[in-house]
């Protein structure tokens, strides 16, 4: 599946709207053994250049949140990574990343997630991942959704046929002010995240 995704050019050949403004470079880490899946948004400029997911300051913060180093994070036997959009979508007029491409998830996500049925927990990072993985459990805003993380974790853990989901904000440094306004995230959610990572990834 990952090889087919990396060869995908749907955003150029059959785009939903304007074609991707550069050559596609899909980024995904598929795994037959990882019990933890990181569902992010889409690669940024640094990840597009390197082809390595979360190879940027956001990744540094995410690894700190998880309590693991790069060797563990990039071990595909232990961690799978599947952003909502596999390619860097480009920048908006203000220099921020555009939303994930609309073509990616409908074309690939159900089959990709279905091929990794050993996954026990999904880290749903940001609005787009939460919309896909939470459905009706998602609240009106990201802050409300992440604040409801415990109920969501319990509800998804008890539902049949799917992994549990932990709702999280994006680890971008643009969200530093959000973290300061919401100290409960580091106080209450991060200890649970690190406990789950120790259970599923470190063993």
CSV table of C-alpha atoms in Angstrom, one decimal:
chain,number,residue,atom,x,y,z
A,1,UNK,CA,0.0,0.0,0.0
A,2,UNK,CA,2.7,2.5,0.9
A,3,UNK,CA,4.5,2.0,-2.4
A,4,UNK,CA,1.3,2.7,-4.3
A,5,UNK,CA,0.7,5.9,-2.2
A,6,UNK,CA,4.3,7.1,-2.9
A,7,UNK,CA,3.6,6.7,-6.6
A,8,UNK,CA,0.3,8.6,-6.4
A,9,UNK,CA,-0.1,11.7,-8.7
A,10,UNK,CA,-3.8,12.2,-8.4
A,11,UNK,CA,-3.4,15.8,-7.2
A,12,UNK,CA,-1.8,16.6,-10.6
A,13,UNK,CA,-3.7,14.3,-12.9
A,14,UNK,CA,-7.2,14.4,-11.4
A,15,UNK,CA,-7.1,17.3,-9.0
A,16,UNK,CA,-10.1,18.4,-6.9
A,17,UNK,CA,-9.6,22.1,-7.7
A,18,UNK,CA,-6.3,23.6,-8.6
A,19,UNK,CA,-3.5,21.0,-9.2
A,20,UNK,CA,-0.7,20.7,-6.6
A,21,UNK,CA,1.7,23.5,-7.3
A,22,UNK,CA,4.8,21.3,-7.2
A,23,UNK,CA,5.9,17.7,-7.8
A,24,UNK,CA,4.1,15.3,-5.4
A,25,UNK,CA,6.2,13.7,-2.7
A,26,UNK,CA,3.9,11.6,-0.6
A,27,UNK,CA,5.0,10.9,2.9
A,28,UNK,CA,3.7,7.9,4.8
A,29,UNK,CA,4.9,5.2,7.2
A,30,UNK,CA,2.9,2.0,6.9
A,31,UNK,CA,3.4,-0.8,9.4
A,32,UNK,CA,2.2,-4.4,9.9
A,33,UNK,CA,3.2,-4.4,13.6
A,34,UNK,CA,2.9,-0.9,15.0
A,35,UNK,CA,0.2,-0.5,17.6
A,36,UNK,CA,0.3,3.3,17.5
A,37,UNK,CA,-0.7,5.4,14.5
A,38,UNK,CA,0.0,9.1,14.3
A,39,UNK,CA,-2.6,10.8,12.1
A,40,UNK,CA,-1.4,14.3,11.4
A,41,UNK,CA,-2.4,17.0,8.9
A,42,UNK,CA,0.0,17.1,5.9
A,43,UNK,CA,3.8,17.5,5.4
A,44,UNK,CA,5.3,21.0,5.7
A,45,UNK,CA,8.1,22.5,3.7
A,46,UNK,CA,10.9,20.8,5.6
A,47,UNK,CA,9.2,17.4,5.5
A,48,UNK,CA,8.6,17.9,1.8
A,49,UNK,CA,12.3,18.6,1.3
A,50,UNK,CA,13.5,15.6,3.3
A,51,UNK,CA,10.7,13.0,2.8
A,52,UNK,CA,10.9,12.3,6.5
A,53,UNK,CA,7.6,12.8,8.5
A,54,UNK,CA,7.8,15.3,11.4
A,55,UNK,CA,11.4,16.1,10.6
A,56,UNK,CA,11.0,19.6,11.9
A,57,UNK,CA,10.4,21.6,15.1
A,58,UNK,CA,6.8,20.3,15.2
A,59,UNK,CA,8.2,16.8,15.3
A,60,UNK,CA,10.6,17.7,18.1
A,61,UNK,CA,7.7,18.9,20.2
A,62,UNK,CA,5.6,15.9,19.3
A,63,UNK,CA,8.4,13.5,20.4
A,64,UNK,CA,8.8,15.5,23.6
A,65,UNK,CA,5.1,15.1,24.2
A,66,UNK,CA,5.3,11.4,23.6
A,67,UNK,CA,8.5,11.0,25.7
A,68,UNK,CA,10.5,9.1,23.0
A,69,UNK,CA,13.5,9.9,20.9
A,70,UNK,CA,14.0,9.8,17.1
A,71,UNK,CA,15.2,6.2,17.0
A,72,UNK,CA,12.0,4.9,18.5
A,73,UNK,CA,9.7,7.4,16.7
A,74,UNK,CA,11.1,6.4,13.3
A,75,UNK,CA,11.0,2.7,13.9
A,76,UNK,CA,8.2,1.5,11.6
A,77,UNK,CA,7.8,-1.7,13.6
A,78,UNK,CA,6.6,0.5,16.5
A,79,UNK,CA,5.1,3.7,15.1
A,80,UNK,CA,3.0,4.2,11.9
A,81,UNK,CA,2.4,7.6,10.5
A,82,UNK,CA,-0.4,8.6,8.1
A,83,UNK,CA,-1.2,12.3,7.6
A,84,UNK,CA,-4.6,13.3,6.2
A,85,UNK,CA,-2.8,14.6,3.1
A,86,UNK,CA,0.3,12.8,2.0
A,87,UNK,CA,1.9,15.7,0.1
A,88,UNK,CA,2.9,19.2,1.1
A,89,UNK,CA,-0.1,21.2,-0.1
A,90,UNK,CA,1.7,24.5,-0.6
A,91,UNK,CA,1.4,27.8,1.2
A,92,UNK,CA,-1.4,30.4,1.5
A,93,UNK,CA,-1.0,34.1,1.0
A,94,UNK,CA,0.1,34.6,4.6
A,95,UNK,CA,2.8,31.9,4.4
A,96,UNK,CA,1.0,29.3,6.3
A,97,UNK,CA,0.4,25.7,5.1
A,98,UNK,CA,-2.7,25.1,3.0
A,99,UNK,CA,-5.2,22.5,4.2
A,100,UNK,CA,-4.5,18.8,3.2
A,101,UNK,CA,-5.4,18.1,-0.4
A,102,UNK,CA,-9.0,16.9,-0.8
A,103,UNK,CA,-8.0,14.0,-3.0
A,104,UNK,CA,-5.9,12.1,-0.5
A,105,UNK,CA,-8.2,10.8,2.1
A,106,UNK,CA,-11.0,9.6,-0.2
A,107,UNK,CA,-8.6,7.8,-2.4
A,108,UNK,CA,-6.4,6.1,0.2
A,109,UNK,CA,-7.3,6.4,3.8
A,110,UNK,CA,-9.9,3.7,4.3
A,111,UNK,CA,-7.7,1.1,2.6
A,112,UNK,CA,-4.6,2.2,4.4
A,113,UNK,CA,-6.1,2.2,7.9
A,114,UNK,CA,-7.8,-1.1,7.1
A,115,UNK,CA,-4.5,-2.7,6.3
A,116,UNK,CA,-3.2,-1.8,9.8
A,117,UNK,CA,-5.9,-3.4,11.9
A,118,UNK,CA,-3.3,-4.2,14.6
A,119,UNK,CA,-3.3,-0.5,15.6
A,120,UNK,CA,-4.6,0.0,19.1
A,121,UNK,CA,-4.4,3.8,19.4
A,122,UNK,CA,-4.6,6.7,16.9
A,123,UNK,CA,-3.2,10.1,17.8
A,124,UNK,CA,-5.6,12.4,15.9
A,125,UNK,CA,-3.6,15.6,15.5
A,126,UNK,CA,-5.6,18.6,14.4
A,127,UNK,CA,-9.0,19.3,13.0
A,128,UNK,CA,-8.7,17.3,9.8
A,129,UNK,CA,-7.6,14.1,11.5
A,130,UNK,CA,-10.2,14.5,14.2
A,131,UNK,CA,-13.0,15.0,11.6
A,132,UNK,CA,-12.0,11.7,9.9
A,133,UNK,CA,-11.3,9.6,12.9
A,134,UNK,CA,-13.9,10.9,15.4
A,135,UNK,CA,-17.0,11.6,13.3
A,136,UNK,CA,-19.9,12.6,15.6
A,137,UNK,CA,-17.6,12.6,18.7
A,138,UNK,CA,-15.9,15.7,17.4
A,139,UNK,CA,-16.9,19.0,18.9
A,140,UNK,CA,-17.5,22.4,17.2
A,141,UNK,CA,-13.9,23.5,17.8
A,142,UNK,CA,-10.5,21.9,18.2
A,143,UNK,CA,-10.2,23.2,21.7
A,144,UNK,CA,-13.6,21.7,22.7
A,145,UNK,CA,-12.6,18.4,21.1
A,146,UNK,CA,-9.2,18.2,22.8
A,147,UNK,CA,-10.7,19.3,26.1
A,148,UNK,CA,-13.1,16.3,25.8
A,149,UNK,CA,-10.2,13.9,25.2
A,150,UNK,CA,-11.0,11.6,28.1
A,151,UNK,CA,-14.6,10.9,27.1
A,152,UNK,CA,-13.5,10.5,23.5
A,153,UNK,CA,-10.7,8.1,24.4
A,154,UNK,CA,-13.1,6.0,26.5
A,155,UNK,CA,-15.8,6.0,23.9
A,156,UNK,CA,-13.5,5.0,21.0
A,157,UNK,CA,-11.8,2.4,23.2
A,158,UNK,CA,-15.1,0.7,23.8
A,159,UNK,CA,-16.5,0.8,20.3
A,160,UNK,CA,-16.2,-2.4,18.2
A,161,UNK,CA,-14.1,-2.7,15.1
A,162,UNK,CA,-11.7,0.2,15.5
A,163,UNK,CA,-8.8,1.6,17.5
A,164,UNK,CA,-9.0,4.1,20.4
A,165,UNK,CA,-8.4,7.7,19.5
A,166,UNK,CA,-6.7,10.4,21.5
A,167,UNK,CA,-7.5,13.9,20.3
A,168,UNK,CA,-4.6,16.3,20.2
A,169,UNK,CA,-3.6,19.8,19.0
A,170,UNK,CA,-1.0,20.2,16.3
A,171,UNK,CA,2.5,20.4,17.9
A,172,UNK,CA,3.4,23.4,15.7
A,173,UNK,CA,5.2,26.2,17.4
A,174,UNK,CA,2.4,28.4,16.1
A,175,UNK,CA,0.3,26.8,18.9
A,176,UNK,CA,2.5,27.9,21.8
A,177,UNK,CA,0.0,30.5,22.8
A,178,UNK,CA,-2.8,27.9,22.7
A,179,UNK,CA,-0.8,25.7,25.1
A,180,UNK,CA,-0.3,28.6,27.5
A,181,UNK,CA,-4.1,29.3,27.4
A,182,UNK,CA,-4.9,25.6,28.1
A,183,UNK,CA,-2.5,24.4,30.8
A,184,UNK,CA,-4.7,21.3,31.3
A,185,UNK,CA,-3.3,19.8,28.1
A,186,UNK,CA,0.2,19.4,29.6
A,187,UNK,CA,-1.1,18.7,33.1
A,188,UNK,CA,-3.8,16.1,32.3
A,189,UNK,CA,-3.5,14.8,28.8
A,190,UNK,CA,0.3,14.4,28.4
A,191,UNK,CA,0.8,12.0,31.2
A,192,UNK,CA,-1.9,9.7,29.7
A,193,UNK,CA,-0.2,10.1,26.3
A,194,UNK,CA,3.2,9.1,27.6
A,195,UNK,CA,1.7,6.2,29.5
A,196,UNK,CA,0.0,4.9,26.3
A,197,UNK,CA,3.3,5.3,24.4
A,198,UNK,CA,5.2,3.3,27.0
A,199,UNK,CA,2.5,0.6,26.8
A,200,UNK,CA,2.2,0.4,23.0
A,201,UNK,CA,5.6,1.5,21.7
A,202,UNK,CA,8.2,0.8,24.4
A,203,UNK,CA,6.7,-2.2,26.0
